[in-house]
């Protein structure tokens, strides 16, 4: 009786481990009478008994991996599972590295903003959008300005039109208490913006190197021009100046 309880506990533990595990079942962990077998190059072998599929895996020095356990019968593929896991981890790492983490910046405006401040803040908005970030524009109303929301809408529309080359209106102007909000989205993705920034940075570095080399060449030329030239001595230079010719 104890052996039966221990066996059942072991089976329950194995089932729970399989339910919790996120990895596919491979080789002897596959517990079905037959599988739909796929070859290492993707060729369809057909429905075979599990014993035959495991034998083919051993003969090919590969693993039998259950890739579609919900199918009837389950689909299993012959592959190098260690290599498959390594390549999958590499792809996931590259995807995380290239993931676009869009940040929402914020820019606050006053309804009675002068042209100089407007141009300055517009420049910041363009810079944020070119970097691939969203920008939340907030207009803060004071006193009686709250009775003129149409002026805030006009100002936000003006800003959206001025930066249309780099961004678009993602969230239309809306009232939020004493403030009015609008969200601008970038026309370029974060990854594209980063690539352009890296290209521009490399171009500037190359330009600086070229300028530095040109300056060095010019300095060398000026030093050579300023250096006094040595006069070559001829036969007359070796004669006694008191001798009359």
PDB file of C-alpha atoms in Angstrom:
ATOM      1  CA  UNK A   1       0.000   0.000   0.000  1.00  0.00           C
ATOM      2  CA  UNK A   2       2.838   2.380   0.855  1.00  0.00           C
ATOM      3  CA  UNK A   3       4.467   1.560  -2.480  1.00  0.00           C
ATOM      4  CA  UNK A   4       1.208   2.463  -4.243  1.00  0.00           C
ATOM      5  CA  UNK A   5       0.970   5.768  -2.364  1.00  0.00           C
ATOM      6  CA  UNK A   6       4.602   6.579  -3.143  1.00  0.00           C
ATOM      7  CA  UNK A   7       4.077   5.748  -6.813  1.00  0.00           C
ATOM      8  CA  UNK A   8       0.978   7.953  -6.976  1.00  0.00           C
ATOM      9  CA  UNK A   9       2.802  10.793  -5.200  1.00  0.00           C
ATOM     10  CA  UNK A  10       5.663  10.481  -7.706  1.00  0.00           C
ATOM     11  CA  UNK A  11       3.255  10.560 -10.622  1.00  0.00           C
ATOM     12  CA  UNK A  12       1.440  13.594  -9.162  1.00  0.00           C
ATOM     13  CA  UNK A  13       4.751  15.422  -8.664  1.00  0.00           C
ATOM     14  CA  UNK A  14       5.804  14.656 -12.239  1.00  0.00           C
ATOM     15  CA  UNK A  15       2.483  15.910 -13.621  1.00  0.00           C
ATOM     16  CA  UNK A  16       2.700  19.123 -11.567  1.00  0.00           C
ATOM     17  CA  UNK A  17       6.279  19.720 -12.729  1.00  0.00           C
ATOM     18  CA  UNK A  18       5.171  19.323 -16.351  1.00  0.00           C
ATOM     19  CA  UNK A  19       2.262  21.713 -15.851  1.00  0.00           C
ATOM     20  CA  UNK A  20       4.490  24.337 -14.209  1.00  0.00           C
ATOM     21  CA  UNK A  21       7.392  23.977 -16.664  1.00  0.00           C
ATOM     22  CA  UNK A  22       7.335  26.345 -19.619  1.00  0.00           C
ATOM     23  CA  UNK A  23       9.791  24.252 -21.636  1.00  0.00           C
ATOM     24  CA  UNK A  24       8.579  21.613 -24.103  1.00  0.00           C
ATOM     25  CA  UNK A  25       8.829  17.946 -23.281  1.00  0.00           C
ATOM     26  CA  UNK A  26      11.750  16.186 -24.926  1.00  0.00           C
ATOM     27  CA  UNK A  27      12.789  12.566 -25.462  1.00  0.00           C
ATOM     28  CA  UNK A  28      11.685  10.239 -22.618  1.00  0.00           C
ATOM     29  CA  UNK A  29       9.554  12.962 -21.021  1.00  0.00           C
ATOM     30  CA  UNK A  30       7.089  12.616 -23.914  1.00  0.00           C
ATOM     31  CA  UNK A  31       4.359  10.222 -22.735  1.00  0.00           C
ATOM     32  CA  UNK A  32       2.021   9.549 -25.644  1.00  0.00           C
ATOM     33  CA  UNK A  33       1.667   6.390 -27.718  1.00  0.00           C
ATOM     34  CA  UNK A  34       2.337   8.106 -31.067  1.00  0.00           C
ATOM     35  CA  UNK A  35       3.381  11.463 -32.499  1.00  0.00           C
ATOM     36  CA  UNK A  36       3.204  13.303 -35.799  1.00  0.00           C
ATOM     37  CA  UNK A  37       6.895  13.430 -36.590  1.00  0.00           C
ATOM     38  CA  UNK A  38       8.680  16.298 -38.344  1.00  0.00           C
ATOM     39  CA  UNK A  39      12.217  15.778 -39.602  1.00  0.00           C
ATOM     40  CA  UNK A  40      15.209  18.042 -38.775  1.00  0.00           C
ATOM     41  CA  UNK A  41      14.786  19.971 -42.048  1.00  0.00           C
ATOM     42  CA  UNK A  42      11.035  20.437 -41.613  1.00  0.00           C
ATOM     43  CA  UNK A  43      10.005  17.466 -43.736  1.00  0.00           C
ATOM     44  CA  UNK A  44       6.806  15.660 -42.746  1.00  0.00           C
ATOM     45  CA  UNK A  45       7.544  12.063 -41.720  1.00  0.00           C
ATOM     46  CA  UNK A  46       3.991  11.223 -40.642  1.00  0.00           C
ATOM     47  CA  UNK A  47       2.393   9.591 -37.629  1.00  0.00           C
ATOM     48  CA  UNK A  48       4.759   7.123 -35.980  1.00  0.00           C
ATOM     49  CA  UNK A  49       4.933   5.294 -32.676  1.00  0.00           C
ATOM     50  CA  UNK A  50       6.802   7.072 -29.910  1.00  0.00           C
ATOM     51  CA  UNK A  51       9.337   4.224 -29.697  1.00  0.00           C
ATOM     52  CA  UNK A  52      10.171   4.579 -33.390  1.00  0.00           C
ATOM     53  CA  UNK A  53      10.489   8.370 -33.104  1.00  0.00           C
ATOM     54  CA  UNK A  54      12.874   8.017 -30.150  1.00  0.00           C
ATOM     55  CA  UNK A  55      14.917   5.437 -32.091  1.00  0.00           C
ATOM     56  CA  UNK A  56      15.221   7.830 -35.045  1.00  0.00           C
ATOM     57  CA  UNK A  57      16.345  10.595 -32.674  1.00  0.00           C
ATOM     58  CA  UNK A  58      19.090   8.381 -31.221  1.00  0.00           C
ATOM     59  CA  UNK A  59      20.229   7.259 -34.686  1.00  0.00           C
ATOM     60  CA  UNK A  60      20.388  10.901 -35.874  1.00  0.00           C
ATOM     61  CA  UNK A  61      22.100  12.070 -32.660  1.00  0.00           C
ATOM     62  CA  UNK A  62      19.259  14.565 -32.151  1.00  0.00           C
ATOM     63  CA  UNK A  63      16.504  15.220 -29.634  1.00  0.00           C
ATOM     64  CA  UNK A  64      12.805  14.506 -30.013  1.00  0.00           C
ATOM     65  CA  UNK A  65      11.008  17.710 -29.015  1.00  0.00           C
ATOM     66  CA  UNK A  66       7.246  18.020 -28.556  1.00  0.00           C
ATOM     67  CA  UNK A  67       6.455  21.273 -30.381  1.00  0.00           C
ATOM     68  CA  UNK A  68       2.622  21.091 -30.448  1.00  0.00           C
ATOM     69  CA  UNK A  69       1.344  19.142 -27.423  1.00  0.00           C
ATOM     70  CA  UNK A  70      -2.286  20.220 -27.984  1.00  0.00           C
ATOM     71  CA  UNK A  71      -2.486  18.581 -31.419  1.00  0.00           C
ATOM     72  CA  UNK A  72      -3.963  15.125 -31.862  1.00  0.00           C
ATOM     73  CA  UNK A  73      -1.626  13.361 -32.046  1.00  0.00           C
ATOM     74  CA  UNK A  74       1.015  15.760 -30.642  1.00  0.00           C
ATOM     75  CA  UNK A  75       3.581  17.096 -33.097  1.00  0.00           C
ATOM     76  CA  UNK A  76       7.218  16.280 -32.344  1.00  0.00           C
ATOM     77  CA  UNK A  77      10.314  17.395 -34.216  1.00  0.00           C
ATOM     78  CA  UNK A  78      13.832  16.042 -34.479  1.00  0.00           C
ATOM     79  CA  UNK A  79      16.313  18.792 -33.577  1.00  0.00           C
ATOM     80  CA  UNK A  80      19.409  19.709 -31.593  1.00  0.00           C
ATOM     81  CA  UNK A  81      17.562  21.064 -28.562  1.00  0.00           C
ATOM     82  CA  UNK A  82      20.635  22.606 -26.936  1.00  0.00           C
ATOM     83  CA  UNK A  83      21.440  24.568 -30.096  1.00  0.00           C
ATOM     84  CA  UNK A  84      17.768  25.527 -30.452  1.00  0.00           C
ATOM     85  CA  UNK A  85      17.648  26.943 -26.883  1.00  0.00           C
ATOM     86  CA  UNK A  86      20.886  28.877 -27.407  1.00  0.00           C
ATOM     87  CA  UNK A  87      19.664  30.484 -30.644  1.00  0.00           C
ATOM     88  CA  UNK A  88      16.295  31.327 -29.053  1.00  0.00           C
ATOM     89  CA  UNK A  89      18.063  32.996 -26.114  1.00  0.00           C
ATOM     90  CA  UNK A  90      20.250  34.996 -28.544  1.00  0.00           C
ATOM     91  CA  UNK A  91      17.180  36.205 -30.452  1.00  0.00           C
ATOM     92  CA  UNK A  92      15.414  37.195 -27.220  1.00  0.00           C
ATOM     93  CA  UNK A  93      18.512  39.091 -26.060  1.00  0.00           C
ATOM     94  CA  UNK A  94      18.769  40.933 -29.387  1.00  0.00           C
ATOM     95  CA  UNK A  95      15.065  41.774 -29.259  1.00  0.00           C
ATOM     96  CA  UNK A  96      15.434  43.239 -25.760  1.00  0.00           C
ATOM     97  CA  UNK A  97      18.479  45.229 -26.859  1.00  0.00           C
ATOM     98  CA  UNK A  98      16.622  46.699 -29.820  1.00  0.00           C
ATOM     99  CA  UNK A  99      13.384  47.199 -27.941  1.00  0.00           C
ATOM    100  CA  UNK A 100      12.024  50.709 -28.313  1.00  0.00           C
ATOM    101  CA  UNK A 101      11.410  52.196 -24.886  1.00  0.00           C
ATOM    102  CA  UNK A 102       9.276  55.209 -25.720  1.00  0.00           C
ATOM    103  CA  UNK A 103       9.353  57.910 -23.041  1.00  0.00           C
ATOM    104  CA  UNK A 104       6.649  60.527 -22.615  1.00  0.00           C
ATOM    105  CA  UNK A 105       8.153  63.965 -22.134  1.00  0.00           C
ATOM    106  CA  UNK A 106       6.128  66.919 -20.892  1.00  0.00           C
ATOM    107  CA  UNK A 107       6.073  70.542 -22.000  1.00  0.00           C
ATOM    108  CA  UNK A 108       4.034  73.209 -20.225  1.00  0.00           C
ATOM    109  CA  UNK A 109       2.781  76.366 -21.901  1.00  0.00           C
ATOM    110  CA  UNK A 110       0.970  79.487 -20.750  1.00  0.00           C
ATOM    111  CA  UNK A 111      -1.948  80.781 -22.736  1.00  0.00           C
ATOM    112  CA  UNK A 112      -0.321  84.230 -23.097  1.00  0.00           C
ATOM    113  CA  UNK A 113       3.089  82.969 -24.163  1.00  0.00           C
ATOM    114  CA  UNK A 114       5.310  85.355 -26.121  1.00  0.00           C
ATOM    115  CA  UNK A 115       6.886  84.401 -29.439  1.00  0.00           C
ATOM    116  CA  UNK A 116      10.407  83.944 -28.043  1.00  0.00           C
ATOM    117  CA  UNK A 117       9.297  81.501 -25.340  1.00  0.00           C
ATOM    118  CA  UNK A 118       7.037  79.737 -27.831  1.00  0.00           C
ATOM    119  CA  UNK A 119       9.910  79.185 -30.273  1.00  0.00           C
ATOM    120  CA  UNK A 120      12.143  77.928 -27.465  1.00  0.00           C
ATOM    121  CA  UNK A 121       9.574  75.428 -26.211  1.00  0.00           C
ATOM    122  CA  UNK A 122       8.733  74.382 -29.752  1.00  0.00           C
ATOM    123  CA  UNK A 123      12.421  73.597 -30.278  1.00  0.00           C
ATOM    124  CA  UNK A 124      12.374  71.328 -27.203  1.00  0.00           C
ATOM    125  CA  UNK A 125       9.279  69.549 -28.508  1.00  0.00           C
ATOM    126  CA  UNK A 126      10.935  68.965 -31.896  1.00  0.00           C
ATOM    127  CA  UNK A 127      14.038  67.599 -30.171  1.00  0.00           C
ATOM    128  CA  UNK A 128      11.944  65.162 -28.114  1.00  0.00           C
ATOM    129  CA  UNK A 129      10.012  63.987 -31.178  1.00  0.00           C
ATOM    130  CA  UNK A 130      13.171  63.536 -33.248  1.00  0.00           C
ATOM    131  CA  UNK A 131      14.515  61.329 -30.444  1.00  0.00           C
ATOM    132  CA  UNK A 132      11.442  59.082 -30.838  1.00  0.00           C
ATOM    133  CA  UNK A 133       9.658  60.167 -27.636  1.00  0.00           C
ATOM    134  CA  UNK A 134       6.072  61.228 -27.083  1.00  0.00           C
ATOM    135  CA  UNK A 135       5.369  64.709 -25.750  1.00  0.00           C
ATOM    136  CA  UNK A 136       2.461  65.693 -23.514  1.00  0.00           C
ATOM    137  CA  UNK A 137       1.642  69.367 -23.976  1.00  0.00           C
ATOM    138  CA  UNK A 138      -0.062  71.059 -21.031  1.00  0.00           C
ATOM    139  CA  UNK A 139      -1.607  74.525 -21.174  1.00  0.00           C
ATOM    140  CA  UNK A 140      -2.174  75.998 -17.716  1.00  0.00           C
ATOM    141  CA  UNK A 141      -5.108  78.416 -17.444  1.00  0.00           C
ATOM    142  CA  UNK A 142      -5.138  81.193 -14.842  1.00  0.00           C
ATOM    143  CA  UNK A 143      -8.098  83.171 -13.583  1.00  0.00           C
ATOM    144  CA  UNK A 144     -10.472  84.293 -16.319  1.00  0.00           C
ATOM    145  CA  UNK A 145      -8.478  82.381 -18.949  1.00  0.00           C
ATOM    146  CA  UNK A 146     -10.537  79.339 -17.995  1.00  0.00           C
ATOM    147  CA  UNK A 147     -13.542  80.896 -19.722  1.00  0.00           C
ATOM    148  CA  UNK A 148     -11.662  80.924 -23.074  1.00  0.00           C
ATOM    149  CA  UNK A 149     -10.803  77.251 -23.775  1.00  0.00           C
ATOM    150  CA  UNK A 150     -10.927  77.906 -27.526  1.00  0.00           C
ATOM    151  CA  UNK A 151      -7.719  79.960 -27.167  1.00  0.00           C
ATOM    152  CA  UNK A 152      -5.975  76.939 -25.687  1.00  0.00           C
ATOM    153  CA  UNK A 153      -7.204  74.735 -28.529  1.00  0.00           C
ATOM    154  CA  UNK A 154      -5.904  77.267 -31.070  1.00  0.00           C
ATOM    155  CA  UNK A 155      -2.490  77.339 -29.397  1.00  0.00           C
ATOM    156  CA  UNK A 156      -2.241  73.554 -29.342  1.00  0.00           C
ATOM    157  CA  UNK A 157      -3.292  73.314 -32.984  1.00  0.00           C
ATOM    158  CA  UNK A 158      -0.671  75.902 -33.883  1.00  0.00           C
ATOM    159  CA  UNK A 159       2.014  73.881 -32.152  1.00  0.00           C
ATOM    160  CA  UNK A 160       0.848  70.634 -33.782  1.00  0.00           C
ATOM    161  CA  UNK A 161       1.010  72.263 -37.215  1.00  0.00           C
ATOM    162  CA  UNK A 162       4.480  73.691 -36.553  1.00  0.00           C
ATOM    163  CA  UNK A 163       5.942  70.280 -35.598  1.00  0.00           C
ATOM    164  CA  UNK A 164       3.927  68.208 -38.109  1.00  0.00           C
ATOM    165  CA  UNK A 165       7.162  67.175 -39.859  1.00  0.00           C
ATOM    166  CA  UNK A 166       8.353  65.327 -36.756  1.00  0.00           C
ATOM    167  CA  UNK A 167       5.154  64.362 -34.905  1.00  0.00           C
ATOM    168  CA  UNK A 168       1.415  63.860 -35.076  1.00  0.00           C
ATOM    169  CA  UNK A 169      -1.504  64.405 -32.697  1.00  0.00           C
ATOM    170  CA  UNK A 170      -1.901  61.136 -30.832  1.00  0.00           C
ATOM    171  CA  UNK A 171      -4.405  62.476 -28.304  1.00  0.00           C
ATOM    172  CA  UNK A 172      -6.562  65.453 -29.289  1.00  0.00           C
ATOM    173  CA  UNK A 173      -6.767  68.508 -26.984  1.00  0.00           C
ATOM    174  CA  UNK A 174      -8.993  67.911 -23.953  1.00  0.00           C
ATOM    175  CA  UNK A 175      -9.820  69.808 -20.810  1.00  0.00           C
ATOM    176  CA  UNK A 176      -8.469  68.449 -17.531  1.00  0.00           C
ATOM    177  CA  UNK A 177      -9.541  70.693 -14.694  1.00  0.00           C
ATOM    178  CA  UNK A 178      -7.685  73.993 -14.999  1.00  0.00           C
ATOM    179  CA  UNK A 179      -5.394  72.553 -17.651  1.00  0.00           C
ATOM    180  CA  UNK A 180      -5.720  71.481 -21.278  1.00  0.00           C
ATOM    181  CA  UNK A 181      -3.768  68.482 -22.523  1.00  0.00           C
ATOM    182  CA  UNK A 182      -2.625  67.166 -25.888  1.00  0.00           C
ATOM    183  CA  UNK A 183      -0.237  64.292 -26.673  1.00  0.00           C
ATOM    184  CA  UNK A 184       2.057  64.315 -29.698  1.00  0.00           C
ATOM    185  CA  UNK A 185       3.537  61.089 -31.029  1.00  0.00           C
ATOM    186  CA  UNK A 186       6.802  60.821 -33.009  1.00  0.00           C
ATOM    187  CA  UNK A 187       6.632  60.029 -36.714  1.00  0.00           C
ATOM    188  CA  UNK A 188       9.718  57.805 -36.354  1.00  0.00           C
ATOM    189  CA  UNK A 189      10.175  54.832 -34.088  1.00  0.00           C
ATOM    190  CA  UNK A 190      12.647  54.947 -31.234  1.00  0.00           C
ATOM    191  CA  UNK A 191      14.972  52.486 -32.958  1.00  0.00           C
ATOM    192  CA  UNK A 192      14.960  54.561 -36.165  1.00  0.00           C
ATOM    193  CA  UNK A 193      15.646  57.734 -34.205  1.00  0.00           C
ATOM    194  CA  UNK A 194      18.549  56.084 -32.390  1.00  0.00           C
ATOM    195  CA  UNK A 195      19.996  54.839 -35.669  1.00  0.00           C
ATOM    196  CA  UNK A 196      19.802  58.334 -37.173  1.00  0.00           C
ATOM    197  CA  UNK A 197      21.380  59.861 -34.065  1.00  0.00           C
ATOM    198  CA  UNK A 198      24.228  57.328 -34.197  1.00  0.00           C
ATOM    199  CA  UNK A 199      24.754  58.053 -37.885  1.00  0.00           C
ATOM    200  CA  UNK A 200      24.789  61.803 -37.244  1.00  0.00           C
ATOM    201  CA  UNK A 201      27.219  61.337 -34.346  1.00  0.00           C
ATOM    202  CA  UNK A 202      29.566  59.289 -36.538  1.00  0.00           C
ATOM    203  CA  UNK A 203      29.355  61.928 -39.277  1.00  0.00           C
ATOM    204  CA  UNK A 204      30.273  64.716 -36.832  1.00  0.00           C
ATOM    205  CA  UNK A 205      33.204  62.690 -35.460  1.00  0.00           C
ATOM    206  CA  UNK A 206      34.475  62.034 -38.978  1.00  0.00           C
ATOM    207  CA  UNK A 207      34.151  65.740 -39.777  1.00  0.00           C
ATOM    208  CA  UNK A 208      36.089  66.679 -36.640  1.00  0.00           C
ATOM    209  CA  UNK A 209      38.855  64.226 -37.545  1.00  0.00           C
ATOM    210  CA  UNK A 210      39.068  65.638 -41.054  1.00  0.00           C
ATOM    211  CA  UNK A 211      39.232  69.202 -39.680  1.00  0.00           C
ATOM    212  CA  UNK A 212      41.951  68.232 -37.214  1.00  0.00           C
ATOM    213  CA  UNK A 213      44.027  66.629 -39.969  1.00  0.00           C
ATOM    214  CA  UNK A 214      43.581  69.704 -42.186  1.00  0.00           C
ATOM    215  CA  UNK A 215      44.709  71.978 -39.341  1.00  0.00           C
ATOM    216  CA  UNK A 216      47.805  69.851 -38.732  1.00  0.00           C
ATOM    217  CA  UNK A 217      48.679  69.939 -42.431  1.00  0.00           C
ATOM    218  CA  UNK A 218      48.252  73.731 -42.511  1.00  0.00           C
ATOM    219  CA  UNK A 219      50.445  74.164 -39.406  1.00  0.00           C
ATOM    220  CA  UNK A 220      53.152  71.997 -40.983  1.00  0.00           C
ATOM    221  CA  UNK A 221      53.002  74.045 -44.169  1.00  0.00           C
ATOM    222  CA  UNK A 222      53.312  77.346 -42.250  1.00  0.00           C
ATOM    223  CA  UNK A 223      56.260  76.052 -40.222  1.00  0.00           C
ATOM    224  CA  UNK A 224      58.006  74.943 -43.385  1.00  0.00           C
ATOM    225  CA  UNK A 225      57.414  78.348 -45.002  1.00  0.00           C
ATOM    226  CA  UNK A 226      58.736  80.208 -41.946  1.00  0.00           C
ATOM    227  CA  UNK A 227      61.924  78.136 -41.696  1.00  0.00           C
ATOM    228  CA  UNK A 228      64.911  80.088 -43.254  1.00  0.00           C
ATOM    229  CA  UNK A 229      66.273  78.418 -46.352  1.00  0.00           C
ATOM    230  CA  UNK A 230      69.978  77.500 -46.390  1.00  0.00           C
ATOM    231  CA  UNK A 231      72.007  79.065 -49.239  1.00  0.00           C
ATOM    232  CA  UNK A 232      74.039  76.599 -51.190  1.00  0.00           C
ATOM    233  CA  UNK A 233      77.786  77.383 -51.206  1.00  0.00           C
ATOM    234  CA  UNK A 234      79.474  77.680 -54.606  1.00  0.00           C
ATOM    235  CA  UNK A 235      83.169  77.874 -55.659  1.00  0.00           C
ATOM    236  CA  UNK A 236      83.253  81.665 -55.241  1.00  0.00           C
ATOM    237  CA  UNK A 237      82.288  81.328 -51.574  1.00  0.00           C
ATOM    238  CA  UNK A 238      85.558  79.476 -50.863  1.00  0.00           C
ATOM    239  CA  UNK A 239      87.863  82.207 -52.337  1.00  0.00           C
ATOM    240  CA  UNK A 240      89.757  84.803 -50.284  1.00  0.00           C
ATOM    241  CA  UNK A 241      87.809  88.073 -50.509  1.00  0.00           C
ATOM    242  CA  UNK A 242      91.149  90.104 -50.593  1.00  0.00           C
ATOM    243  CA  UNK A 243      92.274  88.490 -53.821  1.00  0.00           C
ATOM    244  CA  UNK A 244      91.691  90.650 -56.869  1.00  0.00           C
ATOM    245  CA  UNK A 245      90.275  88.775 -59.738  1.00  0.00           C
TER     246      UNK A 245
END
